[in-house]
XYZ file of C-alpha atoms in Angstrom:
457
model
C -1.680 -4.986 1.309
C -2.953 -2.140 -0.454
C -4.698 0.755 1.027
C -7.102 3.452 -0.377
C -5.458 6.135 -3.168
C -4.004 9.244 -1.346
C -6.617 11.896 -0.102
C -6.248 14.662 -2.593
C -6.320 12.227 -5.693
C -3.268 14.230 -6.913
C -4.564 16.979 -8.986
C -0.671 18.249 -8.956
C 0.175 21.491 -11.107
C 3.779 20.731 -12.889
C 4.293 24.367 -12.350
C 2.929 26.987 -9.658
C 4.647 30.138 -7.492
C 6.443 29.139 -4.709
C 3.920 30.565 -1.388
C 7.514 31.756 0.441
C 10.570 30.798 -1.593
C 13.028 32.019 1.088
C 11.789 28.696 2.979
C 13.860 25.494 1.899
C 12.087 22.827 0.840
C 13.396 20.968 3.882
C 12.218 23.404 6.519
C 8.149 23.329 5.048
C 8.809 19.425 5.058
C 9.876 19.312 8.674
C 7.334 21.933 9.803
C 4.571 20.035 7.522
C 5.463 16.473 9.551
C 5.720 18.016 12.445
C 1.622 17.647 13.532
C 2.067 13.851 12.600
C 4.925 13.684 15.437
C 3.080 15.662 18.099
C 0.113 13.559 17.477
C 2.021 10.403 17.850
C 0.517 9.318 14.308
C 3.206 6.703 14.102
C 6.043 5.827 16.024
C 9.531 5.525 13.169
C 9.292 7.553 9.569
C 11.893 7.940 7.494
C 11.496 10.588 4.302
C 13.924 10.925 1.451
C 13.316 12.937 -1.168
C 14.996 13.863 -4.753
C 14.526 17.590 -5.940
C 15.638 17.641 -9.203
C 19.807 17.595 -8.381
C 19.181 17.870 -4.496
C 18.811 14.652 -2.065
C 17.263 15.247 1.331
C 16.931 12.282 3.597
C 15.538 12.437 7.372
C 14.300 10.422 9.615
C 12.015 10.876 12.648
C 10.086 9.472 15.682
C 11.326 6.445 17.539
C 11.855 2.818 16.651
C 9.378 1.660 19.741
C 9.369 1.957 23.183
C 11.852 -0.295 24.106
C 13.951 1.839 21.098
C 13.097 5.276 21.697
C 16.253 6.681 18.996
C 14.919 7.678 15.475
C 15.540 5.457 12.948
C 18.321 5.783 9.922
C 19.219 5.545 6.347
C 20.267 1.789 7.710
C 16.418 0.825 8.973
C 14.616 -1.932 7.265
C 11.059 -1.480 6.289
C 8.503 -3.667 4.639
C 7.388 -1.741 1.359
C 4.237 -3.900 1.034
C 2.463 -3.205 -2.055
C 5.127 -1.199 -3.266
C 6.351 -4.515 -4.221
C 3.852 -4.892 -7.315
C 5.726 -1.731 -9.034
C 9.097 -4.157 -8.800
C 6.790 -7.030 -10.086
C 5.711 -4.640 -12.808
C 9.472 -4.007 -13.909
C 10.312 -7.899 -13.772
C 7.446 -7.977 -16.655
C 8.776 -4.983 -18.760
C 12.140 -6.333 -18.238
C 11.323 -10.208 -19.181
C 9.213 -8.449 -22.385
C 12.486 -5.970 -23.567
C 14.291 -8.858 -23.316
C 12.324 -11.175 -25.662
C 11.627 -13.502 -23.168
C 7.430 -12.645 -22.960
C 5.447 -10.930 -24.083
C 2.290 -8.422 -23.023
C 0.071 -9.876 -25.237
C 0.707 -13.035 -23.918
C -2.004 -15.725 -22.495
C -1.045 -16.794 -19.076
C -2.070 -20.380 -20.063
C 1.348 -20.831 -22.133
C 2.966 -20.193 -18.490
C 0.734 -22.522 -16.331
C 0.399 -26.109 -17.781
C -2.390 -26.607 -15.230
C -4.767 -23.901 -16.589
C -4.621 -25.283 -20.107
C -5.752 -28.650 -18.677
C -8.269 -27.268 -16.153
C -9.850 -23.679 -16.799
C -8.479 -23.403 -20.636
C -10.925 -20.055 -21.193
C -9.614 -18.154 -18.565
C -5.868 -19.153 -18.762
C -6.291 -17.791 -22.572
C -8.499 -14.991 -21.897
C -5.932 -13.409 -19.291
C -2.770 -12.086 -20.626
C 0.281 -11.024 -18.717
C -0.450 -7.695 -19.446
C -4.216 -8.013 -17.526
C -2.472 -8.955 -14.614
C 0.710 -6.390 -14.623
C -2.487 -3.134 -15.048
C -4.934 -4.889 -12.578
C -7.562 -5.735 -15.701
C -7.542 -9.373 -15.536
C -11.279 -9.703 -13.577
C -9.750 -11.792 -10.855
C -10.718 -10.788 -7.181
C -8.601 -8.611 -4.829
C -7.788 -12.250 -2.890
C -8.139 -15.780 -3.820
C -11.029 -17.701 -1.985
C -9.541 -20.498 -0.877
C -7.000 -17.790 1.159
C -7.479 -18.946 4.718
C -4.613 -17.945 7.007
C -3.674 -20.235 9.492
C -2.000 -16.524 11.512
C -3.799 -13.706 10.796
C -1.125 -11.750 12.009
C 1.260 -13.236 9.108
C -1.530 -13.633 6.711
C 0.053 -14.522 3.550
C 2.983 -16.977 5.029
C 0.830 -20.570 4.366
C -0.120 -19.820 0.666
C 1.453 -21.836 -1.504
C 1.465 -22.214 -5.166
C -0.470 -25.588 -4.494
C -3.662 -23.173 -3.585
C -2.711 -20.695 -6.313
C -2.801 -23.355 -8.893
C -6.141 -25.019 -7.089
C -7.264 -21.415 -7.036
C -7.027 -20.693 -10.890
C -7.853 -24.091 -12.185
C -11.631 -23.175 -10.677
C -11.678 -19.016 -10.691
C -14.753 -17.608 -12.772
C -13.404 -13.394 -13.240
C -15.884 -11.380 -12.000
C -15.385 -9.301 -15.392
C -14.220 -10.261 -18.360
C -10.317 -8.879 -19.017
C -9.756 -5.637 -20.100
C -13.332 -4.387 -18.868
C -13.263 -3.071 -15.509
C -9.701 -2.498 -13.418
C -10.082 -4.212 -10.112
C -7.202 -4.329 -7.498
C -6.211 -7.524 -7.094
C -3.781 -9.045 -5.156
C -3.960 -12.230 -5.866
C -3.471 -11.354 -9.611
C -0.172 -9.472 -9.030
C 0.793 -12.703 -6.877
C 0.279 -14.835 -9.741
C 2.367 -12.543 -12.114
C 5.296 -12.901 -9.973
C 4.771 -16.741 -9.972
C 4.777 -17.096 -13.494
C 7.740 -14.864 -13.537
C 9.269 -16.712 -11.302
C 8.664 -20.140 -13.164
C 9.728 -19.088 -16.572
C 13.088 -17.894 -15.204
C 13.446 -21.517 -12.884
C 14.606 -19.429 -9.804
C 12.792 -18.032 -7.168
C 11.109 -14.565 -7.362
C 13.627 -13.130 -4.906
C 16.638 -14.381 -7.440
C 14.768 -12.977 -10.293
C 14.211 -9.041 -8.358
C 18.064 -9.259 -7.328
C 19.701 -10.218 -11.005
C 16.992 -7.787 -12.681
C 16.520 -4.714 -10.753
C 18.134 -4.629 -6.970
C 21.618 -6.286 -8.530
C 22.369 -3.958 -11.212
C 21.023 -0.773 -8.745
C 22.625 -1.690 -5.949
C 19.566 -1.720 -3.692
C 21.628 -4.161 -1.418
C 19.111 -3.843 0.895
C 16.137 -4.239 -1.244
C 15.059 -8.262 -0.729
C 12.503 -10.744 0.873
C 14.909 -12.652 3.058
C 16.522 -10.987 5.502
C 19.999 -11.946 6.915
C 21.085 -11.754 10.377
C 22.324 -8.608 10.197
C 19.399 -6.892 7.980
C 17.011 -8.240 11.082
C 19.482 -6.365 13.840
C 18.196 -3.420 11.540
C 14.717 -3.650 11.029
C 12.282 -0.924 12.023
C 10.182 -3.422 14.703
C 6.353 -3.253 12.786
C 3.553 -1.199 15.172
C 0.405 -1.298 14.270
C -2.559 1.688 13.929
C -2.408 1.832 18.049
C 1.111 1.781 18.336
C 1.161 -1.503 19.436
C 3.850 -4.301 18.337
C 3.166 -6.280 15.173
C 4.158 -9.166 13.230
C 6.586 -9.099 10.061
C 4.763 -10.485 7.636
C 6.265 -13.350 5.491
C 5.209 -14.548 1.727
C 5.446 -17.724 -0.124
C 2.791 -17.459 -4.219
C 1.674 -13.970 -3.114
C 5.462 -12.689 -2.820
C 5.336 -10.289 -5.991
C 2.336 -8.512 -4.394
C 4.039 -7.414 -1.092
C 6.896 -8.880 -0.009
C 9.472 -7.178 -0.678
C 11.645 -5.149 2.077
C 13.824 -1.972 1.326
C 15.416 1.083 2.953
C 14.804 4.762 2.142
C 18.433 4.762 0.883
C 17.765 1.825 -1.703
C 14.325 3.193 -2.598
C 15.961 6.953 -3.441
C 18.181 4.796 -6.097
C 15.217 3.296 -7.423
C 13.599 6.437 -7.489
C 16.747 8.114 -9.715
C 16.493 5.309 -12.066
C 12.938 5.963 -12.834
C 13.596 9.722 -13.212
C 16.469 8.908 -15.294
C 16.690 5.604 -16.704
C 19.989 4.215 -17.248
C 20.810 3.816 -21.125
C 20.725 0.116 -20.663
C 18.479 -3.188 -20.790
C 16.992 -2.405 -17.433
C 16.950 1.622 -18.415
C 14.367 0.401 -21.457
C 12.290 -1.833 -18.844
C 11.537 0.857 -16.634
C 10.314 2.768 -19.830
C 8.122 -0.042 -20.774
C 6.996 0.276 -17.103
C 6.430 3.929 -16.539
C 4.522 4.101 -20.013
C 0.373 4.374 -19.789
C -1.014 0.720 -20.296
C -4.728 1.651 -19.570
C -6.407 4.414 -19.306
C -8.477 5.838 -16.139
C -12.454 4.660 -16.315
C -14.919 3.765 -13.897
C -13.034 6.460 -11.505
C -9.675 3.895 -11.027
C -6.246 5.400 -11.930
C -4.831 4.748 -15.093
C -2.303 1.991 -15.169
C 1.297 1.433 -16.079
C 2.941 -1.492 -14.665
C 2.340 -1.615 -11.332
C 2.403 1.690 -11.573
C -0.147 3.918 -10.749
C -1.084 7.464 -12.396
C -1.915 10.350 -11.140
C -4.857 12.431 -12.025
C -2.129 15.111 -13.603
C -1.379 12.580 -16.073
C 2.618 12.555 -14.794
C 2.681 11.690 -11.488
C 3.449 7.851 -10.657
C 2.728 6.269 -7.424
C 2.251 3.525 -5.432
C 1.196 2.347 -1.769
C 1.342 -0.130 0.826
C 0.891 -1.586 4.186
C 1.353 -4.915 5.905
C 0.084 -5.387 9.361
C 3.225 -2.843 11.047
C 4.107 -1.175 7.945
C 3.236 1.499 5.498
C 4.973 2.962 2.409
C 4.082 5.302 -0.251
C 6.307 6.822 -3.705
C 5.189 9.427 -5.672
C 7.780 10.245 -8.667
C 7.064 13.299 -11.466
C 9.352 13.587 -14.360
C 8.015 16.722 -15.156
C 9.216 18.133 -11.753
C 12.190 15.891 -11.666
C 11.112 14.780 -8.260
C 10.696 11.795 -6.450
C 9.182 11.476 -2.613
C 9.356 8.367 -0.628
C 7.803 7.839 3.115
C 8.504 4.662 4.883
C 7.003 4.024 8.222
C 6.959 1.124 10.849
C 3.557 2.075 11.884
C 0.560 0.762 9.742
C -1.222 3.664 8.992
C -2.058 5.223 5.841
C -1.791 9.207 7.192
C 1.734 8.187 5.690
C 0.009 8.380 2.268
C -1.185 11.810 3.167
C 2.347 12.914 3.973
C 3.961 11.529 1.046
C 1.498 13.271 -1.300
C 2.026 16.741 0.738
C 5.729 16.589 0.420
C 5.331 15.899 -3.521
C 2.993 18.786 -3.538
C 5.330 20.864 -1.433
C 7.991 20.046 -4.157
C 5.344 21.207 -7.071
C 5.696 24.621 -5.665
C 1.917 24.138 -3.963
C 1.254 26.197 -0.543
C 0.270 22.797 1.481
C -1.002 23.858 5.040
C 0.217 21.477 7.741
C -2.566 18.658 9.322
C -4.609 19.371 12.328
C -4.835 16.395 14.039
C -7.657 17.201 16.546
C -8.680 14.133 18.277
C -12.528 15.275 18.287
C -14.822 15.139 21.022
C -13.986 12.720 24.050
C -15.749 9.336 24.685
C -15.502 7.524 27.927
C -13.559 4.346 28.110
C -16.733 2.509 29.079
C -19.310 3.735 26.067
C -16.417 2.858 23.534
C -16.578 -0.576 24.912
C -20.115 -0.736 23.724
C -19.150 -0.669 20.387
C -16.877 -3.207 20.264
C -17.976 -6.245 17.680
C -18.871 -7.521 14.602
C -20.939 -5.790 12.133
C -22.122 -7.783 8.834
C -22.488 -5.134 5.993
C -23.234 -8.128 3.771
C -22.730 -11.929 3.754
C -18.740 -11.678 2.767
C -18.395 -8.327 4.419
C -17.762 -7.584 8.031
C -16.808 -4.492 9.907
C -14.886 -5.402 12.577
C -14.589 -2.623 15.977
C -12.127 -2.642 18.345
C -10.591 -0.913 21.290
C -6.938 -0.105 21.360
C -5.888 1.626 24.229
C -7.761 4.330 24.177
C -8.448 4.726 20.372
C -11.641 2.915 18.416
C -10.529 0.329 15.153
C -12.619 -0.368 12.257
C -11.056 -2.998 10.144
C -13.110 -4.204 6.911
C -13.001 -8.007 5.633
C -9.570 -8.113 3.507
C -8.706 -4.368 4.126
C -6.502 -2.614 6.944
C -7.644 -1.267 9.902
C -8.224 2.168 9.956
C -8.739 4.421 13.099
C -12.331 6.536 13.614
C -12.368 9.592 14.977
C -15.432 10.531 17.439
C -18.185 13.846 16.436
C -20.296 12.109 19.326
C -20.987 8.866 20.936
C -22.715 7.099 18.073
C -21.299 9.272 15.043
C -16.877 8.282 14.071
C -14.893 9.645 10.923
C -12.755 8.422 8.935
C -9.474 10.343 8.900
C -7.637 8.411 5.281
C -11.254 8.425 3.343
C -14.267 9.992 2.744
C -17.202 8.157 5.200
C -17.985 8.132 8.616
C -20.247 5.562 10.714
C -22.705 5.882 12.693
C -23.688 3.368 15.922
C -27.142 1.915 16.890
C -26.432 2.381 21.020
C -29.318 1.605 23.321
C -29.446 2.895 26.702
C -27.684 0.249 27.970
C -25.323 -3.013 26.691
C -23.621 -3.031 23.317
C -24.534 -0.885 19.741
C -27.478 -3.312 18.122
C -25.702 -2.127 14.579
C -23.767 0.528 12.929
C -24.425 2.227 9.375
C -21.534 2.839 7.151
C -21.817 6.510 4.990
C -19.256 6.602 2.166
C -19.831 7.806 -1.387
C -23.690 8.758 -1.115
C -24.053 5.291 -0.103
C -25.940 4.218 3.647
C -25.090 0.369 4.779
C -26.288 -1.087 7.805
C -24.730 -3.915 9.281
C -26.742 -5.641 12.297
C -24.011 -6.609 15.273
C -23.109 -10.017 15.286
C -24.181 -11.785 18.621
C -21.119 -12.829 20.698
């Protein structure tokens, strides 16, 4: 649900000359999307953005095919990850108001880890999970989706519960941060429990009630599904919505750009109320960076210029990204309906555009051109190592790479055998005979060289 940090790992200036201050901010964010939209990056986005007492909202591309108009401040998105920010704020909001607190062992929420794993349920505190330092893995092993194209629909708190009462952390709590979604799922969960309502009940009496983010939910009635933006995924190619039962608080919640921009004012200027002192609690550092991982609030995300919040997500036709900076009194959000995380890239432009930064547009060259038929070759099943597979495919007429538990991502070709990376750092490189399909591939990221042999079909 969560995809890599943005490219340029925010390094954002809180002050810098304008390159051309006679352009409006909206004109150099319109001319920076504008390479995403000629190189059909993603069908539907929709941008709005607050500038310290300026709104600008647009929105751009078409819904599909079969709904070639743009889409509007009325669209429905899946936020994906986002969601854990919300989760995050449930947590401040449950501790300002006596009800938990950080400290707290996640045992005294969960009878069934006090009778079955005792050393973990009082080892891991609600604060581990809210900052990603509780040691659990990014999914749960006994995850095992009966639809892979609605992965997370069949999980129930039966195999959450079955999950925890046998879990050994790969770390100990509090000494490594590890993204986990499966600990952010449990967090909502326990939420959930000590309030005796569902999750969604809790997010609309805490945060989306009082905001009115009346489209900010998980269920969707009849008339939020006439609005949805229909999900696409990396090849433009129809999706799945994605539903959520345990994991809810770690992706499931939906939202418009509209909503989000509210959410996005509160957290610039929190509201001299209960849920005002939550989002404090919330936007405060928890942990600090180490072992090159952001530092943590919760749910939150920091930036490497200390200010700078943000978060990410994707589900299999979605992808969303916020960036918000008190300092500048800004706040960017980019939803699309197209899984792809270039909409990272132009979320973190548009806050840099906002810092005053001279951000040249994207060229989107599509590289050398492979035949159809040698592309083919490459299609399969890599094994980096036992637990981790690099799957290729062929969409259309664009090459997938999609890692075990990760989104796809699309390569880009420097020859036959040798495909970037466009959202990270690393490239791969094919074994291709003379004839039949690549005999293995090696992956190149972070000094690193892993071959994975091709699976036999």
């Amino acid at each position: 649900m969560r995809i890599l940090p943005p490219l340029l790992l925010l390094l954002l200036p809180v002050s810098i000359a304008v390159a051309d201050p006679s352009i409006s901010h909206e004109e150099k964010i319109k001319k920076h999307l504008q390479p995403y939209l000629d190189a059909e990056i993603f069908n539907a986005v929709s941008i709005g953005v607050i500038h310290r007492d300026r709104t600008w909202i647009g929105h751009f591309g078409k819904l599909s095919d079969e709904q070639p108009s743009p889409p509007n401040g009325r669209s429905i998105y899946e936020i994906g990850s986002v969601s854990k920010v919300f989760t995050g704020l449930l947590l401040a909001n449950a501790v300002q108001s006596g009800q938990l607190k950080l400290d707290q062992p996640i045992a005294s929420l969960m009878k069934e880890l006090r009778e079955t794993n005792q050393q973990v349920g009082q080892s891991i505190t609600l604060l581990h999970l809210a900052t990603h330092n509780s040691g659990l893995p990014r999914m749960p092993d006994n995850w095992n989706p009966a639809d892979i194209n609605n992965p997370y629909a069949d999980y129930r708190r039966e195999q959450l519960t079955a999950f925890m009462a046998n879990v050994k952390p790969a770390n100990k709590p509090n000494e490594a941060t590890l993204y986990s979604n499966v600990g952010f799922g449990l967090l909502g969960d326990l939420l959930s429990a000590k309030s005796g309502t569902s999750y969604e009940q809790v997010l609309k009496q805490t945060v989306s009630g009082p905001l009115h983010m009346r489209d900010t939910t998980i269920t969707l009635d009849e008339g939020q599904r006439r609005r949805v933006a229909p999900p696409h995924n990396l090849a433009l190619q129809r999706e799945n919505m994605w539903e959520f039962d345990a994991l809810v608080g770690a992706g499931g919640i939906r939202s418009t750009v509209p909503d989000m921009l509210k959410f996005i004012k509160a957290n610039l200027q929190p509201p001299d109320t209960e849920l005002g002192k939550a989002i404090d609690l919330a936007w405060q550092q928890h942990v600090a960076p180490r072992g090159g991982q952001f530092a943590m609030g919760l749910g939150w995300h920091l930036a490497r210029d200390g200010s700078t919040r943000w978060h990410n997500g994707q589900t299999g036709g979605y992808h969303s990204a916020v960036f918000i900076s008190r300092p500048l009194k800004s706040g960017v959000v980019v939803l699309s309906n197209t899984a792809t995380g270039q909409v990272d890239r132009l979320a973190e432009s548009i806050i840099q555009i906002l810092a005053g930064m001279d951000v040249r547009p994207p060229d989107f060259d599509e590289g050398k051109k492979i035949d159809i038929k040698t592309m083919k070759r490459l299609v399969g099943k890599y094994t980096l190592f036992p637990n981790f597979v690099l799957t290729v495919s062929l969409q259309g007429d664009r090459l997938i790479v999609q890692a075990t538990n990760q989104p796809a991502l699309r390569v880009y070709p420097e020859s036959e055998t040798r495909w970037k990376y466009r959202e990270v750092e690393a490239e791969i490189r094919f074994e291709l005979p003379d004839q039949g399909p690549a005999e293995s591939l090696t992956l190149h990221q972070n000094g690193r060289q892993i071959r994975g042999p091709r699976a036999k079909d």
